[in-house]
Amino acid sequence: MTDVQVPLTSRKDWQSDQEVRWCPGCGDYSILTAVQLLMPELGVNRENTVFVSGIGCAARFPYYMNTYGMHSIHGRAPAIATGLAVARPDLDVWVVGGDGDLLSIGGNHLIHALRRNVNLTILMFNNQIYGLTKGQFSPTSELGKVTKSSPMGSVDAPFNPLAVALGAGATFAARTHDMDRQHMQEVLRRAHDHKGAAFVEIFQNCNVFNDGQFEALTTRANRDDMLIPLAHGKPVRFGKDKEKGVIITSDGAARIVDVADVGEDAILVHDEARAEPGLAFMLAHLASSVTQPTPVGVFRAVQTTEYSSANARQLAAAQERNGAGDLSALLHSLPTWEV
Amino acid sequence: MTDVQDRPGTSGNAEQVDHVVIRFAGDSGDGMQLTGERFTTASAIFGNDLATLPDFPAEIRAPTGTIFGVSAFQVQIADHDITNPGDAPSVLVCMNPAALASELDRLEPGGMIIVNSDEFDERNLTKAGYTENPLENDSLVGYKVILVPMTSLTKESVKPSGVKTRDAERSKNFFALGLVSWMYTRPLDSTLDWIKERFAKTEMVMNANILAFKAGHAYGETTELAGNRYSIKPAPQPAGVYTSINGNMALAWGLVAAGQLAKLPIFLGSYPITPASDILHELAKHKSFGIRTLQAEDEIAGIGTALGAAFGGHLAITTTSGPGVALKSETMSLAISLELPLVIVDIQRGGPSTGLPTKTEAADLMMAMYGRHGESPLPIIASYRPSQCFDAAIEACRIAVKYRTPVILLSDGYLANGSEPWLLPDVSTLPDISTTFAAEPNHVNEETGEPEHWPYVRDPETLARSWALPGTPGLMHRIGGLEKEDGSGNISYTPENHAHMVQTRAAKIAGIAKDIPEVEVTGDVADADLLVLGWGSTWGAIITAVDRQRAKGRKVAQAHLTHLNPFPSNLGEVLRRYPKVLVPEMNSGHLAKLVRAEFLVDARTSSKVRGVPFTAAEVEVAIEAELERKL
Ligand SMILES: Cc1ncc(C[n+]2csc(CCOP(=O)(O)OP(=O)(O)O)c2C)c(N)n1
Ligand code: SF4
Ligand SMILES: [Mg+2]
């Protein structure tokens, strides 16, 4: 992708001529803007970029990008994108879906795309609700959530998306939110540049069916105290004066402490490149709801074999060994006889 | 060429017969499929025409000695053209009591039973449900029973190889193969060569198998079996190079060929399922053809990955059986809406649900036709004999690529595993099925005046839409499952557009009728009292039954469909030409219902859903009954 001359583009070049049809005020708009503004900076061609989505509000995304795109069916985008990425390793394939799309109906495809480590950039817009179907609880909605389909409160325990991704062996896992364009763009750039499957959870406000769900974390007033920025090689600290931090206790859990109480040296230094995913997993479990201080940024970024290139290498090796396939020879490859 | 006496492995004083149907039956662990396949290959190379019917249980290793663990392999070999593995076997090889108990009633009256008498001990008899030894009472009176202590003879004969006593009896299937090879004057070389190649890595086993095979052969030669030797002349066949092929192999090779002929790389997304997995296995071997295979996490991902690859310009395939087709249904509708080429291969088996996974049935036709949501027509192709699966695969790919549509290709367990000699085609005579991708914008944006690509601009002839690949500069576009405006492809919910799109998608598929051969009628074309209409693997039994009925003086015509949607353009006229129409089907009457609905003809069903194919005799009975039915 980098060996071809990429013409300079602007946001406008990445906008399709389709009218955007999300509800006014929806967090999806700010994600779209962030992506459209980021694309010109990524050094990629529009024609080599493909957005594949499932179904849901989030999944309308491809229509608004002036790239190749497919708005497919509910849950199947990771599978469809896998086929495309394997068939066409020259393309830059993105997957966009909601929390229902990617963790409920499409959960199976998501975990398999992650464990195969297919070169995909997967964006999960997590609004913790089913938006398009008008407000049922989703697999990331909190216990007790009252919705149309859970009038007495949901009794479903939610998924922790990053823990699911890490459990599936994601080589890149990150979290960002729709209120901070700069942070979103930083994380998305990293995700895009990752060779392999990159999973990004984006907290997204659905102002119609789950308004304010992330307010405790994402408003300017709350961010400093409630978002824990992860930076590779840096101590995990937060708070207006970085007065709080994360330590790993002797019994192996991540815990929030006052730095003053434990001393700076006791604070965990983030290592996104650790081969072993345990640390990232602990950080993923640091908050059990969006009312507690929550880490954002890149949890894990490790380089291992990417699926479509491994697949392509096998093809090349077979051709190297046997030459290009010869149909006539194939038909004569079982015992033959002449009449 | 036709003088049997001159051929290796044959000798004088063998009685000449024109055909024989042999059924090898034993425990799942006895290697009966292998024995049958080796006998088949030797016969094919010898020049006989043949057809096979492997019949094995769903369990990999059912408890030994039980009836449900019996694995059988039937083969018909003949000195003339044959189309099926024969009705009732005339020779039954039984490796244990369970095989005798389960297979005896298939044997023709007076048929020959070759029994491994060593296995008829108390324990095995009990497992097979016998309270008395059938070899010692009069229950086999009327059959020609040949008792051979195969286990002990095998153990004795393989001693020089040095295999452990425990392993020695494993070679007994080769003893049986040697014996039957002697009895039917089969040449030995091809089997010996095969043993040497297959067991090259384990010399002891190779030697044991060779010794057992030769001992079986010698046993025939030196015992009183001398009066039971037969020869079957090679069948007159068109000149050329032949190979023995089963349906799944032919289908897989057809897909490889289609990739070459379409000049497109093949992508197969598939999830293992009997009896379709062998196609995945075969294609996975042919990476040097640029074929990518992906073993997906489930059938939905199998077709999903294939559809993604189709978007990327590959010739996309997904292979499965009925339960998998059910899972692929939603994605097929998406492919219909996206108008992308995709071939869905359904190797049918007995259902519903897990049903009879290793047995054959053809009850997915209605699902292929209607098993999707919305108005979602797609072309359906069905193969009718093992070797023809090759052509059927190419035809399915041709239609998919040319019309930008998913196509269902139906085969079944019987075709998948059954084999026959195949006159290899000259690859230079195979059709060119290549296509072109959009290279230039096909529209100018009214507002901006900029050139752009409209994905749903159609070829006026075929109604196929233009196919622009990601990576092509200037042709960026979005497609999706929402209803789209014809031409631009933009989302459109207008009533007029939706009606137009439903009609257009239907017209595109219906129009394929202009591009496929008319259905051919054979037999008493001009004055038949009855037309036998078939599709799929019933072909072999139907053709034999119709021939026999005509030989008996009845006026019968036959037609067989390879294209089930759309139907050939002359089908209605053909059906109305005859006073009666009979449709033998391995289901409860799917095709009969379809032609009734489409053509208002009183087509009658002859149904068989027993997990095994029709015999010609059964079709004959149905023909006679239908001919006698008062109108
Ligand atoms: C097979 C299938 N089942 C159900 C639906 C209905 N459906 C559409 S979107 C959706 C859930 C959307 O939630 P999410 O994925 O979180 O996306 P959001 O709308 O919240 O962005 C459902 C259940 C469908 N389109 N297809
Ligand atoms: S329903 Fe919610 S998620 Fe969907 S567009 Fe409206 S605000 Fe956004
Ligand atoms: Mg949602």
mmCIF file of C-alpha atoms in Angstrom, chain A residues 39 58 78 94 104 140 159 192 218 294 316 321 324 329:
data_model
loop_
_atom_site.group_PDB
_atom_site.id
_atom_site.type_symbol
_atom_site.label_atom_id
_atom_site.label_comp_id
_atom_site.label_asym_id
_atom_site.label_seq_id
_atom_site.Cartn_x
_atom_site.Cartn_y
_atom_site.Cartn_z
ATOM 1 C CA MET A 39 -8.415 8.925 6.041
ATOM 2 C CA ALA A 58 -23.743 1.861 13.081
ATOM 3 C CA PRO A 78 -16.488 -10.105 9.961
ATOM 4 C CA TRP A 94 -12.562 -2.103 7.590
ATOM 5 C CA SER A 104 -24.682 -10.890 19.647
ATOM 6 C CA THR A 140 -23.362 -5.043 26.438
ATOM 7 C CA PHE A 159 -20.161 -8.970 27.780
ATOM 8 C CA HIS A 192 -5.388 0.783 10.847
ATOM 9 C CA THR A 218 -16.841 11.060 28.607
ATOM 10 C CA THR A 294 -12.341 3.039 32.727
ATOM 11 C CA ALA A 316 3.039 -19.138 -3.560
ATOM 12 C CA ARG A 321 6.896 -26.388 -5.905
ATOM 13 C CA ALA A 324 1.089 -23.203 -12.078
ATOM 14 C CA ALA A 329 -2.499 -33.036 -15.822
#
